[in-house]
Amino acid sequence: MSEQPTPVQTAGSAVSASVQSVPAPSVESAPPASPLPEEVAAALKRDGAGLVAAVVQQYDTNEVLMLGWMDDEALHRTMTTGRVTFYSRSRQEYWRKGDTSGHVQWVKSVAMDCDGDALLVRVDQVGAACHTGTRTCFDGRDLDVVAGQAG
């Protein structure tokens, strides 16, 4: 593309100035480095907000306690501190289970599902898991269903 002079008005006179084609700066930027081991970060399939569902289960009874959400940092904290950390979608901040209630979740294991879009966090739950004060977030919340039967 050739450069053409463009008239520029200054103090009542016209002068020529060169118009140059300048490429726009690249808006691509590398995603922030994940604190997770490379193979874990690569295997996770996050939602549009960068979060993964984390099902929390009592390690010795297999009781499902609750569901929370984790981003890479929350998962990293959970894997390296022995306490469960979530990312609150409503408050848009990290919260470590039990810091205000005393109902701590001690991490026993963390597993990723086959698709990488959900986590199973097995814990030793101290006190209620639900913010309502019930043992699990599912206590007393059964829905009416038609029960199926194998075979």
mmCIF file with all atom_site columns, C-alpha atoms in Angstrom, residues 2-151:
data_model
loop_
_atom_site.group_PDB
_atom_site.id
_atom_site.type_symbol
_atom_site.label_atom_id
_atom_site.label_alt_id
_atom_site.label_comp_id
_atom_site.label_asym_id
_atom_site.label_entity_id
_atom_site.label_seq_id
_atom_site.pdbx_PDB_ins_code
_atom_site.Cartn_x
_atom_site.Cartn_y
_atom_site.Cartn_z
_atom_site.occupancy
_atom_site.B_iso_or_equiv
_atom_site.pdbx_formal_charge
_atom_site.auth_seq_id
_atom_site.auth_comp_id
_atom_site.auth_asym_id
_atom_site.auth_atom_id
_atom_site.pdbx_PDB_model_num
ATOM 1   C CA . SER A 1 2   ? 1.438   3.394   -0.929 1.00 0.00 ? 2   SER A CA 1
ATOM 2   C CA . GLU A 1 3   ? 1.553   6.275   1.447  1.00 0.00 ? 3   GLU A CA 1
ATOM 3   C CA . GLN A 1 4   ? -0.317  9.377   0.347  1.00 0.00 ? 4   GLN A CA 1
ATOM 4   C CA . PRO A 1 5   ? 0.226   12.824  1.778  1.00 0.00 ? 5   PRO A CA 1
ATOM 5   C CA . THR A 1 6   ? -2.754  14.127  3.696  1.00 0.00 ? 6   THR A CA 1
ATOM 6   C CA . PRO A 1 7   ? -3.362  17.848  4.119  1.00 0.00 ? 7   PRO A CA 1
ATOM 7   C CA . VAL A 1 8   ? -3.195  19.047  7.698  1.00 0.00 ? 8   VAL A CA 1
ATOM 8   C CA . GLN A 1 9   ? -4.565  22.435  8.709  1.00 0.00 ? 9   GLN A CA 1
ATOM 9   C CA . THR A 1 10  ? -2.324  24.514  10.933 1.00 0.00 ? 10  THR A CA 1
ATOM 10  C CA . ALA A 1 11  ? -2.800  28.170  11.734 1.00 0.00 ? 11  ALA A CA 1
ATOM 11  C CA . GLY A 1 12  ? -4.638  28.873  8.505  1.00 0.00 ? 12  GLY A CA 1
ATOM 12  C CA . SER A 1 13  ? -2.332  27.026  6.105  1.00 0.00 ? 13  SER A CA 1
ATOM 13  C CA . ALA A 1 14  ? -2.405  23.525  4.664  1.00 0.00 ? 14  ALA A CA 1
ATOM 14  C CA . VAL A 1 15  ? 0.695   21.328  4.894  1.00 0.00 ? 15  VAL A CA 1
ATOM 15  C CA . SER A 1 16  ? 1.265   17.745  3.874  1.00 0.00 ? 16  SER A CA 1
ATOM 16  C CA . ALA A 1 17  ? 1.864   14.976  6.366  1.00 0.00 ? 17  ALA A CA 1
ATOM 17  C CA . SER A 1 18  ? 2.476   11.317  5.704  1.00 0.00 ? 18  SER A CA 1
ATOM 18  C CA . VAL A 1 19  ? -0.200  8.842   6.702  1.00 0.00 ? 19  VAL A CA 1
ATOM 19  C CA . GLN A 1 20  ? 1.387   5.571   7.618  1.00 0.00 ? 20  GLN A CA 1
ATOM 20  C CA . SER A 1 21  ? -0.290  2.230   7.945  1.00 0.00 ? 21  SER A CA 1
ATOM 21  C CA . VAL A 1 22  ? 0.601   1.013   11.435 1.00 0.00 ? 22  VAL A CA 1
ATOM 22  C CA . PRO A 1 23  ? -0.436  -2.509  12.397 1.00 0.00 ? 23  PRO A CA 1
ATOM 23  C CA . ALA A 1 24  ? -2.699  -2.659  15.425 1.00 0.00 ? 24  ALA A CA 1
ATOM 24  C CA . PRO A 1 25  ? -1.008  -4.012  18.543 1.00 0.00 ? 25  PRO A CA 1
ATOM 25  C CA . SER A 1 26  ? -1.688  -7.657  19.216 1.00 0.00 ? 26  SER A CA 1
ATOM 26  C CA . VAL A 1 27  ? -4.487  -8.127  21.733 1.00 0.00 ? 27  VAL A CA 1
ATOM 27  C CA . GLU A 1 28  ? -3.583  -11.746 22.245 1.00 0.00 ? 28  GLU A CA 1
ATOM 28  C CA . SER A 1 29  ? -2.073  -12.300 25.630 1.00 0.00 ? 29  SER A CA 1
ATOM 29  C CA . ALA A 1 30  ? -0.984  -15.466 27.285 1.00 0.00 ? 30  ALA A CA 1
ATOM 30  C CA . PRO A 1 31  ? -3.383  -16.728 29.937 1.00 0.00 ? 31  PRO A CA 1
ATOM 31  C CA . PRO A 1 32  ? -2.066  -16.306 33.449 1.00 0.00 ? 32  PRO A CA 1
ATOM 32  C CA . ALA A 1 33  ? 0.152   -19.155 34.540 1.00 0.00 ? 33  ALA A CA 1
ATOM 33  C CA . SER A 1 34  ? -1.724  -21.782 36.500 1.00 0.00 ? 34  SER A CA 1
ATOM 34  C CA . PRO A 1 35  ? -0.407  -22.669 39.952 1.00 0.00 ? 35  PRO A CA 1
ATOM 35  C CA . LEU A 1 36  ? -1.393  -26.297 39.279 1.00 0.00 ? 36  LEU A CA 1
ATOM 36  C CA . PRO A 1 37  ? 0.931   -29.007 37.986 1.00 0.00 ? 37  PRO A CA 1
ATOM 37  C CA . GLU A 1 38  ? 1.023   -28.690 34.191 1.00 0.00 ? 38  GLU A CA 1
ATOM 38  C CA . GLU A 1 39  ? -0.698  -32.030 33.540 1.00 0.00 ? 39  GLU A CA 1
ATOM 39  C CA . VAL A 1 40  ? -3.571  -31.169 35.914 1.00 0.00 ? 40  VAL A CA 1
ATOM 40  C CA . ALA A 1 41  ? -4.070  -27.691 34.450 1.00 0.00 ? 41  ALA A CA 1
ATOM 41  C CA . ALA A 1 42  ? -4.075  -29.126 30.927 1.00 0.00 ? 42  ALA A CA 1
ATOM 42  C CA . ALA A 1 43  ? -6.632  -31.834 31.781 1.00 0.00 ? 43  ALA A CA 1
ATOM 43  C CA . LEU A 1 44  ? -9.170  -29.536 33.480 1.00 0.00 ? 44  LEU A CA 1
ATOM 44  C CA . LYS A 1 45  ? -12.143 -28.419 31.396 1.00 0.00 ? 45  LYS A CA 1
ATOM 45  C CA . ARG A 1 46  ? -13.359 -25.203 32.966 1.00 0.00 ? 46  ARG A CA 1
ATOM 46  C CA . ASP A 1 47  ? -16.660 -23.425 32.330 1.00 0.00 ? 47  ASP A CA 1
ATOM 47  C CA . GLY A 1 48  ? -16.808 -19.936 30.790 1.00 0.00 ? 48  GLY A CA 1
ATOM 48  C CA . ALA A 1 49  ? -15.931 -18.388 34.153 1.00 0.00 ? 49  ALA A CA 1
ATOM 49  C CA . GLY A 1 50  ? -12.878 -20.644 34.550 1.00 0.00 ? 50  GLY A CA 1
ATOM 50  C CA . LEU A 1 51  ? -14.538 -22.836 37.175 1.00 0.00 ? 51  LEU A CA 1
ATOM 51  C CA . VAL A 1 52  ? -14.916 -26.575 37.736 1.00 0.00 ? 52  VAL A CA 1
ATOM 52  C CA . ALA A 1 53  ? -17.634 -28.227 39.866 1.00 0.00 ? 53  ALA A CA 1
ATOM 53  C CA . ALA A 1 54  ? -16.297 -29.864 43.030 1.00 0.00 ? 54  ALA A CA 1
ATOM 54  C CA . VAL A 1 55  ? -18.447 -32.560 44.642 1.00 0.00 ? 55  VAL A CA 1
ATOM 55  C CA . VAL A 1 56  ? -17.523 -32.928 48.304 1.00 0.00 ? 56  VAL A CA 1
ATOM 56  C CA . GLN A 1 57  ? -17.921 -36.344 49.929 1.00 0.00 ? 57  GLN A CA 1
ATOM 57  C CA . GLN A 1 58  ? -17.288 -37.650 53.456 1.00 0.00 ? 58  GLN A CA 1
ATOM 58  C CA . TYR A 1 59  ? -14.289 -39.955 53.032 1.00 0.00 ? 59  TYR A CA 1
ATOM 59  C CA . ASP A 1 60  ? -15.349 -42.789 55.373 1.00 0.00 ? 60  ASP A CA 1
ATOM 60  C CA . THR A 1 61  ? -19.131 -42.967 54.801 1.00 0.00 ? 61  THR A CA 1
ATOM 61  C CA . ASN A 1 62  ? -19.280 -41.852 51.131 1.00 0.00 ? 62  ASN A CA 1
ATOM 62  C CA . GLU A 1 63  ? -22.006 -39.372 52.118 1.00 0.00 ? 63  GLU A CA 1
ATOM 63  C CA . VAL A 1 64  ? -22.279 -36.563 49.534 1.00 0.00 ? 64  VAL A CA 1
ATOM 64  C CA . LEU A 1 65  ? -21.996 -33.342 51.511 1.00 0.00 ? 65  LEU A CA 1
ATOM 65  C CA . MET A 1 66  ? -22.137 -30.454 49.074 1.00 0.00 ? 66  MET A CA 1
ATOM 66  C CA . LEU A 1 67  ? -21.155 -28.990 45.720 1.00 0.00 ? 67  LEU A CA 1
ATOM 67  C CA . GLY A 1 68  ? -18.806 -26.047 45.363 1.00 0.00 ? 68  GLY A CA 1
ATOM 68  C CA . TRP A 1 69  ? -16.827 -24.367 42.585 1.00 0.00 ? 69  TRP A CA 1
ATOM 69  C CA . MET A 1 70  ? -13.073 -24.127 42.132 1.00 0.00 ? 70  MET A CA 1
ATOM 70  C CA . ASP A 1 71  ? -10.773 -22.300 39.786 1.00 0.00 ? 71  ASP A CA 1
ATOM 71  C CA . ASP A 1 72  ? -7.098  -23.201 39.421 1.00 0.00 ? 72  ASP A CA 1
ATOM 72  C CA . GLU A 1 73  ? -6.076  -21.208 42.497 1.00 0.00 ? 73  GLU A CA 1
ATOM 73  C CA . ALA A 1 74  ? -8.801  -22.706 44.725 1.00 0.00 ? 74  ALA A CA 1
ATOM 74  C CA . LEU A 1 75  ? -7.851  -26.218 43.602 1.00 0.00 ? 75  LEU A CA 1
ATOM 75  C CA . HIS A 1 76  ? -4.172  -25.473 44.194 1.00 0.00 ? 76  HIS A CA 1
ATOM 76  C CA . ARG A 1 77  ? -4.930  -24.240 47.736 1.00 0.00 ? 77  ARG A CA 1
ATOM 77  C CA . THR A 1 78  ? -7.066  -27.330 48.385 1.00 0.00 ? 78  THR A CA 1
ATOM 78  C CA . MET A 1 79  ? -4.322  -29.654 47.141 1.00 0.00 ? 79  MET A CA 1
ATOM 79  C CA . THR A 1 80  ? -1.520  -27.982 49.095 1.00 0.00 ? 80  THR A CA 1
ATOM 80  C CA . THR A 1 81  ? -3.000  -26.867 52.439 1.00 0.00 ? 81  THR A CA 1
ATOM 81  C CA . GLY A 1 82  ? -5.087  -29.815 53.672 1.00 0.00 ? 82  GLY A CA 1
ATOM 82  C CA . ARG A 1 83  ? -8.207  -27.604 53.825 1.00 0.00 ? 83  ARG A CA 1
ATOM 83  C CA . VAL A 1 84  ? -10.870 -27.133 51.145 1.00 0.00 ? 84  VAL A CA 1
ATOM 84  C CA . THR A 1 85  ? -10.969 -23.749 49.403 1.00 0.00 ? 85  THR A CA 1
ATOM 85  C CA . PHE A 1 86  ? -13.752 -22.751 47.002 1.00 0.00 ? 86  PHE A CA 1
ATOM 86  C CA . TYR A 1 87  ? -14.353 -19.822 44.706 1.00 0.00 ? 87  TYR A CA 1
ATOM 87  C CA . SER A 1 88  ? -17.616 -18.058 45.510 1.00 0.00 ? 88  SER A CA 1
ATOM 88  C CA . ARG A 1 89  ? -19.484 -17.185 42.325 1.00 0.00 ? 89  ARG A CA 1
ATOM 89  C CA . SER A 1 90  ? -21.787 -14.760 44.147 1.00 0.00 ? 90  SER A CA 1
ATOM 90  C CA . ARG A 1 91  ? -19.100 -12.939 46.168 1.00 0.00 ? 91  ARG A CA 1
ATOM 91  C CA . GLN A 1 92  ? -16.377 -13.446 43.537 1.00 0.00 ? 92  GLN A CA 1
ATOM 92  C CA . GLU A 1 93  ? -13.789 -14.328 46.154 1.00 0.00 ? 93  GLU A CA 1
ATOM 93  C CA . TYR A 1 94  ? -12.085 -17.355 47.672 1.00 0.00 ? 94  TYR A CA 1
ATOM 94  C CA . TRP A 1 95  ? -13.446 -18.901 50.840 1.00 0.00 ? 95  TRP A CA 1
ATOM 95  C CA . ARG A 1 96  ? -11.980 -21.646 52.921 1.00 0.00 ? 96  ARG A CA 1
ATOM 96  C CA . LYS A 1 97  ? -14.667 -23.879 54.354 1.00 0.00 ? 97  LYS A CA 1
ATOM 97  C CA . GLY A 1 98  ? -14.909 -23.507 58.115 1.00 0.00 ? 98  GLY A CA 1
ATOM 98  C CA . ASP A 1 99  ? -13.047 -20.219 58.592 1.00 0.00 ? 99  ASP A CA 1
ATOM 99  C CA . THR A 1 100 ? -16.163 -18.455 59.906 1.00 0.00 ? 100 THR A CA 1
ATOM 100 C CA . SER A 1 101 ? -18.359 -21.411 60.947 1.00 0.00 ? 101 SER A CA 1
ATOM 101 C CA . GLY A 1 102 ? -15.734 -23.733 62.399 1.00 0.00 ? 102 GLY A CA 1
ATOM 102 C CA . HIS A 1 103 ? -17.174 -26.498 60.194 1.00 0.00 ? 103 HIS A CA 1
ATOM 103 C CA . VAL A 1 104 ? -13.865 -27.420 58.614 1.00 0.00 ? 104 VAL A CA 1
ATOM 104 C CA . GLN A 1 105 ? -13.337 -29.812 55.715 1.00 0.00 ? 105 GLN A CA 1
ATOM 105 C CA . TRP A 1 106 ? -10.026 -31.682 56.061 1.00 0.00 ? 106 TRP A CA 1
ATOM 106 C CA . VAL A 1 107 ? -8.878  -32.936 52.657 1.00 0.00 ? 107 VAL A CA 1
ATOM 107 C CA . LYS A 1 108 ? -8.311  -36.682 52.342 1.00 0.00 ? 108 LYS A CA 1
ATOM 108 C CA . SER A 1 109 ? -8.110  -36.935 48.528 1.00 0.00 ? 109 SER A CA 1
ATOM 109 C CA . VAL A 1 110 ? -8.986  -35.131 45.302 1.00 0.00 ? 110 VAL A CA 1
ATOM 110 C CA . ALA A 1 111 ? -9.859  -36.874 42.023 1.00 0.00 ? 111 ALA A CA 1
ATOM 111 C CA . MET A 1 112 ? -10.736 -35.551 38.588 1.00 0.00 ? 112 MET A CA 1
ATOM 112 C CA . ASP A 1 113 ? -13.487 -37.219 36.556 1.00 0.00 ? 113 ASP A CA 1
ATOM 113 C CA . CYS A 1 114 ? -12.819 -38.811 33.168 1.00 0.00 ? 114 CYS A CA 1
ATOM 114 C CA . ASP A 1 115 ? -13.782 -35.655 31.243 1.00 0.00 ? 115 ASP A CA 1
ATOM 115 C CA . GLY A 1 116 ? -11.850 -33.236 33.447 1.00 0.00 ? 116 GLY A CA 1
ATOM 116 C CA . ASP A 1 117 ? -14.960 -31.153 34.108 1.00 0.00 ? 117 ASP A CA 1
ATOM 117 C CA . ALA A 1 118 ? -15.682 -32.205 37.702 1.00 0.00 ? 118 ALA A CA 1
ATOM 118 C CA . LEU A 1 119 ? -13.732 -32.933 40.859 1.00 0.00 ? 119 LEU A CA 1
ATOM 119 C CA . LEU A 1 120 ? -14.430 -35.315 43.722 1.00 0.00 ? 120 LEU A CA 1
ATOM 120 C CA . VAL A 1 121 ? -13.038 -33.957 46.974 1.00 0.00 ? 121 VAL A CA 1
ATOM 121 C CA . ARG A 1 122 ? -13.107 -36.523 49.771 1.00 0.00 ? 122 ARG A CA 1
ATOM 122 C CA . VAL A 1 123 ? -12.946 -34.900 53.204 1.00 0.00 ? 123 VAL A CA 1
ATOM 123 C CA . ASP A 1 124 ? -13.286 -35.409 56.903 1.00 0.00 ? 124 ASP A CA 1
ATOM 124 C CA . GLN A 1 125 ? -16.124 -32.984 57.662 1.00 0.00 ? 125 GLN A CA 1
ATOM 125 C CA . VAL A 1 126 ? -16.215 -31.327 61.083 1.00 0.00 ? 126 VAL A CA 1
ATOM 126 C CA . GLY A 1 127 ? -19.773 -30.235 61.896 1.00 0.00 ? 127 GLY A CA 1
ATOM 127 C CA . ALA A 1 128 ? -22.358 -29.224 59.300 1.00 0.00 ? 128 ALA A CA 1
ATOM 128 C CA . ALA A 1 129 ? -21.330 -29.007 55.662 1.00 0.00 ? 129 ALA A CA 1
ATOM 129 C CA . CYS A 1 130 ? -24.292 -26.830 54.660 1.00 0.00 ? 130 CYS A CA 1
ATOM 130 C CA . HIS A 1 131 ? -24.513 -23.130 55.446 1.00 0.00 ? 131 HIS A CA 1
ATOM 131 C CA . THR A 1 132 ? -28.075 -23.806 56.700 1.00 0.00 ? 132 THR A CA 1
ATOM 132 C CA . GLY A 1 133 ? -26.660 -25.899 59.537 1.00 0.00 ? 133 GLY A CA 1
ATOM 133 C CA . THR A 1 134 ? -27.599 -29.339 58.193 1.00 0.00 ? 134 THR A CA 1
ATOM 134 C CA . ARG A 1 135 ? -25.052 -32.129 57.879 1.00 0.00 ? 135 ARG A CA 1
ATOM 135 C CA . THR A 1 136 ? -25.264 -32.052 54.068 1.00 0.00 ? 136 THR A CA 1
ATOM 136 C CA . CYS A 1 137 ? -26.679 -29.597 51.564 1.00 0.00 ? 137 CYS A CA 1
ATOM 137 C CA . PHE A 1 138 ? -29.065 -32.379 50.515 1.00 0.00 ? 138 PHE A CA 1
ATOM 138 C CA . ASP A 1 139 ? -30.652 -33.199 53.922 1.00 0.00 ? 139 ASP A CA 1
ATOM 139 C CA . GLY A 1 140 ? -34.458 -32.941 53.778 1.00 0.00 ? 140 GLY A CA 1
ATOM 140 C CA . ARG A 1 141 ? -34.461 -31.828 50.165 1.00 0.00 ? 141 ARG A CA 1
ATOM 141 C CA . ASP A 1 142 ? -35.626 -35.004 48.414 1.00 0.00 ? 142 ASP A CA 1
ATOM 142 C CA . LEU A 1 143 ? -37.738 -34.557 45.291 1.00 0.00 ? 143 LEU A CA 1
ATOM 143 C CA . ASP A 1 144 ? -40.651 -36.821 44.365 1.00 0.00 ? 144 ASP A CA 1
ATOM 144 C CA . VAL A 1 145 ? -39.506 -39.214 41.653 1.00 0.00 ? 145 VAL A CA 1
ATOM 145 C CA . VAL A 1 146 ? -40.476 -42.503 40.083 1.00 0.00 ? 146 VAL A CA 1
ATOM 146 C CA . ALA A 1 147 ? -37.798 -44.940 41.240 1.00 0.00 ? 147 ALA A CA 1
ATOM 147 C CA . GLY A 1 148 ? -36.265 -47.144 38.597 1.00 0.00 ? 148 GLY A CA 1
ATOM 148 C CA . GLN A 1 149 ? -35.198 -50.724 39.012 1.00 0.00 ? 149 GLN A CA 1
ATOM 149 C CA . ALA A 1 150 ? -32.366 -52.707 37.442 1.00 0.00 ? 150 ALA A CA 1
ATOM 150 C CA . GLY A 1 151 ? -33.160 -55.788 35.429 1.00 0.00 ? 151 GLY A CA 1
#
